[in-house]
Coordinates of C-alpha atoms and ligand atoms in Angstrom, one line a residue:
X1 CA 176.1 -160.8 -5.3
X2 CA 178.8 -158.8 -7.3
X3 CA 181.4 -160.3 -5.0
X4 CA 184.4 -159.0 -7.1
X5 CA 185.1 -155.4 -7.5
X6 CA 186.6 -152.2 -6.4
X7 CA 186.4 -152.9 -2.7
X8 CA 189.2 -155.4 -3.2
X9 CA 192.8 -154.1 -3.5
X10 CA 193.8 -156.8 -5.9
X11 CA 191.0 -155.8 -8.2
X12 CA 191.9 -152.1 -8.1
X13 CA 195.5 -153.1 -9.0
X14 CA 194.2 -154.8 -12.2
X15 CA 191.9 -151.8 -13.0
X16 CA 195.0 -149.4 -13.0
X17 CA 196.0 -151.1 -16.2
X18 CA 192.8 -152.3 -17.8
X19 CA 189.3 -151.0 -18.3
X20 CA 186.3 -152.9 -17.0
X21 CA 185.4 -154.0 -20.5
X22 CA 189.0 -155.1 -21.2
X23 CA 188.9 -157.3 -18.1
X24 CA 185.4 -158.7 -19.2
X25 CA 186.7 -159.4 -22.8
X26 CA 190.0 -161.0 -21.8
X27 CA 189.4 -164.6 -20.5
X28 CA 192.8 -164.6 -18.6
X29 CA 191.9 -161.4 -16.7
X30 CA 188.2 -162.2 -16.3
X31 CA 189.3 -165.6 -14.8
X32 CA 191.7 -164.0 -12.4
X33 CA 189.0 -161.6 -11.1
X34 CA 186.4 -164.3 -10.8
X35 CA 188.8 -166.2 -8.5
X36 CA 189.8 -163.2 -6.4
X37 CA 186.8 -163.4 -4.0
X38 CA 187.0 -167.2 -3.8
X39 CA 190.6 -166.9 -2.5
X40 CA 190.1 -163.8 -0.4
X41 CA 186.7 -164.5 1.1
X42 CA 186.3 -168.3 1.1
X43 CA 182.8 -167.9 -0.4
X44 CA 180.9 -171.1 -1.3
X45 CA 180.6 -170.2 -5.0
X46 CA 182.5 -168.4 -7.7
X47 CA 180.5 -165.8 -9.8
X48 CA 181.6 -165.4 -13.4
X49 CA 183.2 -162.0 -13.9
X50 CA 181.4 -160.4 -16.7
X51 CA 178.8 -157.6 -17.0
X52 CA 175.1 -157.6 -17.5
X53 CA 175.5 -155.2 -20.5
X54 CA 177.8 -157.3 -22.6
X55 CA 175.0 -158.7 -24.8
X56 CA 174.0 -155.2 -25.9
X57 CA 177.0 -154.7 -28.1
X58 CA 176.3 -157.6 -30.5
X59 CA 172.6 -156.5 -30.5
X60 CA 174.0 -153.3 -32.1
X61 CA 173.7 -151.1 -29.0
X62 CA 177.1 -149.5 -28.3
X63 CA 178.1 -148.6 -24.8
X64 CA 181.0 -147.9 -22.5
X65 CA 181.6 -147.5 -18.8
X66 CA 182.5 -143.9 -17.7
X67 CA 184.6 -143.5 -14.6
X68 CA 182.4 -142.4 -11.7
X69 CA 179.3 -142.4 -13.8
X70 CA 178.6 -146.0 -14.7
X71 CA 177.3 -147.3 -17.9
X72 CA 176.8 -144.9 -20.9
X73 CA 174.9 -146.1 -24.1
X74 CA 175.9 -144.2 -27.2
X75 CA 172.5 -144.2 -28.9
X76 CA 169.7 -145.1 -26.6
X77 CA 166.6 -146.8 -28.1
X78 CA 163.9 -144.2 -27.9
X79 CA 161.3 -145.1 -30.6
X80 CA 159.3 -148.1 -32.0
X81 CA 161.7 -148.3 -34.9
X82 CA 164.7 -148.3 -32.6
X83 CA 163.3 -151.3 -30.8
X84 CA 162.7 -153.2 -34.1
X85 CA 166.3 -152.5 -35.2
X86 CA 168.2 -154.6 -32.7
X87 CA 170.2 -157.4 -34.2
X88 CA 170.1 -161.1 -33.4
X89 CA 173.5 -162.7 -32.4
X90 CA 175.0 -166.1 -31.9
X91 CA 176.5 -166.0 -28.3
X92 CA 179.0 -168.7 -29.2
X93 CA 180.6 -166.3 -31.6
X94 CA 179.8 -162.8 -30.4
X95 CA 180.4 -163.6 -26.7
X96 CA 182.8 -166.5 -27.2
X97 CA 185.3 -164.8 -24.8
X98 CA 182.8 -165.2 -21.9
X99 CA 182.5 -168.9 -22.7
X100 CA 186.3 -169.2 -22.8
X101 CA 186.5 -167.6 -19.4
X102 CA 184.1 -170.1 -18.0
X103 CA 186.3 -172.9 -19.2
X104 CA 189.4 -171.3 -17.8
X105 CA 187.8 -170.7 -14.4
X106 CA 186.6 -174.3 -14.2
X107 CA 190.1 -175.6 -15.1
X108 CA 191.6 -173.5 -12.3
X109 CA 188.8 -174.1 -9.7
X110 CA 189.1 -177.8 -10.3
X111 CA 185.9 -178.5 -8.4
X112 CA 186.7 -176.4 -5.3
X113 CA 183.4 -174.5 -5.5
X114 CA 180.7 -174.2 -8.2
X115 CA 180.7 -171.5 -10.7
X116 CA 177.5 -169.3 -11.2
X117 CA 176.9 -167.7 -14.6
X118 CA 174.4 -164.9 -15.2
X119 CA 172.6 -162.6 -17.6
X120 CA 170.1 -159.7 -17.4
X121 CA 166.4 -160.2 -17.7
X122 CA 164.6 -158.4 -20.6
X123 CA 163.2 -155.6 -18.5
X124 CA 166.5 -154.6 -16.8
X125 CA 168.5 -155.0 -20.0
X126 CA 166.0 -153.0 -21.9
X127 CA 166.0 -150.3 -19.2
X128 CA 169.7 -149.7 -19.9
X129 CA 169.3 -149.8 -23.7
X130 CA 166.4 -147.3 -23.5
X131 CA 167.4 -144.9 -20.7
X132 CA 171.1 -144.8 -21.8
X133 CA 172.4 -145.4 -18.3
X134 CA 171.2 -145.1 -14.7
X135 CA 167.7 -144.0 -14.2
X136 CA 165.7 -142.8 -11.1
X137 CA 162.2 -143.3 -12.6
X138 CA 162.6 -145.3 -15.8
X139 CA 160.6 -142.6 -17.7
X140 CA 161.8 -143.5 -21.3
X141 CA 161.4 -147.2 -20.7
X142 CA 157.9 -146.9 -19.3
X143 CA 156.9 -144.4 -22.0
X144 CA 157.8 -146.9 -24.7
X145 CA 156.2 -149.8 -22.9
X146 CA 152.9 -148.1 -22.1
X147 CA 152.8 -146.1 -25.4
X148 CA 153.8 -148.9 -27.8
X149 CA 152.8 -152.2 -26.1
X150 CA 153.0 -154.3 -29.3
X151 CA 156.5 -153.0 -30.2
X152 CA 157.6 -153.5 -26.6
X153 CA 156.4 -157.1 -26.5
X154 CA 158.1 -158.0 -29.9
X155 CA 161.3 -156.4 -28.6
X156 CA 161.3 -158.0 -25.1
X157 CA 160.5 -161.4 -26.6
X158 CA 163.5 -161.2 -29.0
X159 CA 165.7 -160.1 -26.0
X160 CA 164.3 -163.1 -24.0
X161 CA 165.2 -165.5 -26.8
X162 CA 168.8 -164.1 -27.1
X163 CA 169.4 -164.2 -23.4
X164 CA 168.0 -167.8 -23.0
X165 CA 170.4 -168.8 -25.8
X166 CA 173.3 -167.0 -24.1
X167 CA 172.6 -168.7 -20.7
X168 CA 172.3 -172.1 -22.5
X169 CA 175.8 -171.4 -24.0
X170 CA 177.2 -170.6 -20.5
X171 CA 175.7 -173.8 -19.2
X172 CA 177.3 -175.8 -22.1
X173 CA 180.6 -174.1 -21.3
X174 CA 180.4 -175.3 -17.7
X175 CA 178.6 -173.1 -15.2
X176 CA 176.8 -175.0 -12.5
X177 CA 173.9 -172.5 -11.8
X178 CA 172.7 -169.4 -13.6
X179 CA 171.3 -166.2 -12.1
X180 CA 168.9 -164.0 -14.0
X181 CA 169.2 -160.3 -12.8
X182 CA 166.0 -158.2 -13.1
X183 CA 167.6 -155.6 -10.8
X184 CA 165.3 -152.7 -11.6
X185 CA 161.9 -154.4 -12.1
X186 CA 160.8 -153.3 -8.6
X187 CA 159.8 -150.0 -10.3
X188 CA 156.7 -151.7 -11.6
X189 CA 153.4 -152.7 -9.9
X190 CA 152.3 -156.3 -9.9
X191 CA 149.7 -155.8 -12.7
X192 CA 152.1 -154.2 -15.0
X193 CA 154.7 -156.8 -14.2
X194 CA 152.3 -159.5 -15.2
X195 CA 151.5 -157.8 -18.4
X196 CA 154.9 -156.4 -19.7
X197 CA 157.5 -158.5 -18.0
X198 CA 156.4 -161.9 -16.9
X199 CA 155.8 -163.5 -20.2
X200 CA 159.3 -162.6 -21.4
X201 CA 161.1 -163.6 -18.2
X202 CA 159.1 -166.8 -18.2
X203 CA 160.4 -167.6 -21.7
X204 CA 164.0 -167.7 -20.4
X205 CA 163.2 -169.9 -17.4
X206 CA 161.1 -172.2 -19.5
X207 CA 163.9 -172.6 -22.0
X208 CA 166.2 -173.6 -19.2
X209 CA 163.9 -176.1 -17.5
X210 CA 165.7 -179.1 -18.9
X211 CA 169.2 -177.6 -18.7
X212 CA 170.1 -179.6 -15.6
X213 CA 171.3 -176.6 -13.6
X214 CA 169.5 -174.6 -10.9
X215 CA 168.2 -171.0 -11.9
X216 CA 168.1 -168.1 -9.6
X217 CA 165.8 -165.1 -10.3
X218 CA 166.7 -161.8 -8.6
X219 CA 165.5 -158.3 -8.4
X220 CA 165.4 -155.4 -5.9
X221 CA 162.5 -153.6 -4.4
X222 CA 160.4 -156.6 -5.4
X223 CA 158.5 -157.2 -2.2
X224 CA 155.2 -156.8 -4.0
X225 CA 156.3 -158.8 -7.0
X226 CA 157.8 -162.0 -5.4
X227 CA 154.7 -164.1 -6.2
X228 CA 154.8 -163.0 -9.8
X229 CA 158.5 -163.5 -10.1
X230 CA 158.0 -167.1 -8.8
X231 CA 155.4 -167.6 -11.5
X232 CA 157.8 -166.4 -14.1
X233 CA 160.3 -169.0 -12.9
X234 CA 163.4 -169.7 -11.0
X235 CA 164.4 -172.6 -8.6
X236 CA 165.7 -169.9 -6.3
X237 CA 164.1 -166.4 -5.8
X238 CA 166.3 -163.6 -4.6
X239 CA 165.0 -160.9 -2.2
X240 CA 166.6 -157.7 -1.0
X241 CA 166.7 -156.3 2.5
X242 CA 163.5 -154.2 2.3
X243 CA 161.3 -157.2 3.2
X244 CA 161.9 -159.6 6.1
X245 CA 163.2 -163.0 4.8
X246 CA 160.4 -165.0 6.4
X247 CA 157.8 -162.7 4.8
X248 CA 159.5 -162.9 1.4
X249 CA 159.7 -166.8 1.6
X250 CA 155.9 -166.9 2.5
X251 CA 155.2 -164.8 -0.7
X252 CA 157.6 -166.9 -2.8
X253 CA 156.2 -170.2 -1.4
X254 CA 158.1 -172.6 0.8
X255 CA 158.5 -175.1 -2.1
X256 CA 161.0 -172.8 -3.7
X257 CA 164.5 -171.8 -2.4
X258 CA 165.3 -168.2 -1.4
X259 CA 168.5 -166.1 -1.6
X260 CA 169.2 -163.1 0.5
X261 CA 168.9 -160.7 2.1
X262 CA 171.4 -158.7 4.2
X263 CA 171.6 -155.0 3.4
X264 CA 175.0 -154.5 1.8
X265 CA 175.4 -151.0 3.4
X266 CA 175.4 -152.7 6.8
X267 CA 178.9 -153.8 6.1
X268 CA 180.0 -150.2 6.1
X269 CA 179.1 -150.1 9.9
X270 CA 180.7 -151.8 12.9
X271 CA 180.9 -155.6 13.1
X272 CA 178.4 -156.0 16.0
X273 CA 175.9 -154.2 13.9
X274 CA 176.2 -156.2 10.6
X275 CA 176.6 -159.5 12.6
X276 CA 173.4 -158.8 14.4
X277 CA 171.8 -158.2 10.9
X278 CA 173.1 -161.5 9.8
X279 CA 171.7 -163.2 12.9
X280 CA 168.4 -161.6 12.1
X281 CA 168.4 -162.9 8.5
X282 CA 169.5 -166.4 9.6
X283 CA 166.9 -166.5 12.4
X284 CA 164.1 -165.7 9.9
X285 CA 165.3 -168.6 7.6
X286 CA 164.8 -170.7 10.8
X287 CA 167.4 -173.4 9.7
X288 CA 165.0 -174.4 6.9
X289 CA 166.7 -176.1 3.9
X290 CA 166.8 -174.0 0.7
X291 CA 168.1 -170.7 2.1
X292 CA 171.2 -169.2 0.4
X293 CA 172.6 -166.6 2.6
X294 CA 173.6 -163.6 0.6
X295 CA 173.6 -159.8 0.4
X296 CA 170.3 -158.2 -0.8
X297 CA 172.3 -156.4 -3.6
X298 CA 175.7 -155.6 -4.8
X299 CA 178.6 -154.9 -2.4
X300 CA 179.7 -151.2 -2.3
X301 CA 183.2 -150.0 -3.3
X302 CA 183.8 -148.5 0.2
X303 CA 183.2 -151.8 1.9
X304 CA 186.1 -152.9 4.1
X305 CA 187.3 -156.3 3.0
X306 CA 187.9 -157.6 6.6
X307 CA 184.2 -157.0 7.3
X308 CA 183.2 -159.3 4.4
X309 CA 185.7 -162.0 5.6
X310 CA 184.2 -161.7 9.1
X311 CA 180.7 -162.1 7.7
X312 CA 181.5 -165.2 5.7
X313 CA 183.3 -166.8 8.6
X314 CA 180.3 -165.9 10.9
X315 CA 177.8 -167.4 8.5
X316 CA 179.9 -170.6 8.0
X317 CA 180.1 -171.3 11.7
X318 CA 176.3 -170.4 12.4
X319 CA 174.7 -173.4 14.1
X320 CA 171.9 -174.6 11.8
X321 CA 169.7 -176.2 14.5
Ligands
LIG401 O1 180.1 -160.7 -8.7 C1 180.9 -160.7 -9.6 O2 182.2 -160.9 -9.3 C2 180.6 -160.5 -11.0 C3 180.6 -159.2 -11.4 C4 179.4 -158.4 -12.0 C5 179.7 -157.2 -12.6 N1 178.5 -156.7 -13.1 C6 181.0 -156.6 -12.8 C7 181.0 -155.1 -12.7 C8 178.1 -158.7 -12.1 C9 177.3 -159.9 -11.4 C10 177.5 -157.6 -12.8 C11 176.0 -157.5 -13.1 C12 175.5 -156.2 -13.4 N2 176.0 -155.2 -14.1 C13 174.2 -155.9 -13.0 C14 173.2 -156.7 -12.2 C15 173.6 -156.8 -10.8 C16 173.1 -155.7 -10.0 O3 173.9 -155.1 -9.3 O4 171.9 -155.5 -10.0 C17 174.0 -154.5 -13.4 C18 172.8 -153.7 -13.3 C19 175.2 -154.2 -14.2 C20 175.4 -152.9 -14.9 C21 176.5 -152.1 -14.3 N3 177.8 -152.5 -14.4 C22 176.5 -151.0 -13.6 C23 175.2 -150.2 -13.3 C24 177.7 -150.6 -13.2 C25 178.3 -149.3 -12.6 C26 178.2 -149.5 -11.1 C27 179.3 -148.8 -10.4 O5 179.6 -149.2 -9.3 O6 180.1 -147.9 -11.1 C28 178.6 -151.6 -13.7 C29 180.1 -151.7 -13.6 C30 180.6 -152.9 -13.0 N4 180.3 -154.2 -13.4 C31 181.6 -153.0 -12.0 C32 181.9 -154.3 -11.8 C33 182.8 -155.0 -10.7 C34 182.2 -151.7 -11.3 C35 183.6 -151.9 -11.2 C36 184.5 -151.1 -12.1 O7 184.2 -150.0 -12.7 O8 185.6 -151.6 -12.2

C-alpha cells in the first residue's frame, strides 16, 4: 500500500533532484524507487512505482503535483460537455514508459518477489478530474453524477474501457497481479454505488477475467460497500481499518481473499501499540488462507522506517496455526 515514498530517506534523496512526475516518467528512476522498499523492508511483493493520475494526461486532462498540496488539475471537468470531451488513448504508446518500467523492474527482480501493477477505478479517477484535487465532500463529482446521469455513465464507461486496456498492457509487460484503487468510493451509499459505479468497475474486472493474473479491488471507508465491491469483481477485496477484518471478510464472502487492514497511523506510535494492532488483525484472520496482511491505506510521510521494518519482521514470524 504505497510502500515507496517520502518516509524513506533514499526516496527523499531522489526527490531533491527530480519531481514526482519525472520519476514516474523515467523508467530507470521509477525502477529504482519500485525496488527501494523491497530492499529496505523485505516485503513480499514489489509495487510498480507510478501514480494513479498518469492516465489523465493522455485523456487530455493536464495536471501537476504541487509541493505540500497534492495533485492539481489545470482545467477540472465541470459540465456534461467537459465529460464528453476526454480523449481515448493507446496505453502502449501514451504510457509506454510505465510498461518499460515494468520490464526493467522484472529484469532486476529476477523472480525474487512478484510485481503488482495498478490503476485507478473510474469513480476515483473521475473524482480527481472533476474536483481538480483533494476533496472533502466530492460535491462537484456528485453534482455531475446525480444531475447528468447519462453523461456520467457514458464518461465512466469510457474511462473503464481505457483503464481495462491499460491494466491489460501492464499484464502483457509482466506484472503478476493488478490492484484497482477506488480509494474514495466510500463517500457513496450502497444504492448509489450499485447505480453509478458498479457497472463501470465491473467492466474492468470482467475484461481481466482471462488475463491469468489475480486482481485486487481496494477502497477506503467501504464497510457498507464490501458486498457491492465483491459483486463488481476482484479475486481479493481490500478493507481499511474502520471495520474489523473478520466482519469485512464475512461481508465480502469467505470464498474471496481479503487484504488489510492495519491503520497506517498506528505506525506513528510505539512498537508495542502497532504490534498489538497487527496481532488483532492476524487473530481476526484466524490463520485462514487468503489473507494478505497489509496496511488499510497508504503509509504516511512521518512514519519511522524502523517501525515498518519491525512490522514486516513481526508478520513474517507470526505462527500461522
Ligand atoms: O506503493 C508504491 O510504491 C507505489 C506508489 C504509488 C504512488 N501513487 C506514488 C505517489 C501508488 C500506488 C499511488 C496511487 C495513488 N495516487 C492513489 C491510490 C492510492 C491511495 O492512496 O488511495 C491516489 C489517490 C493517488 C493520487 C495522489 N498521488 C495523491 C492524492 C498524492 C498526494 C499525496 C501526498 O502525500 O502528497 C499523490 C502523490 C504521490 N504519489 C506520492 C507518491 C509516493 C507522494 C510523494 C511525493 O510527493 O514525492
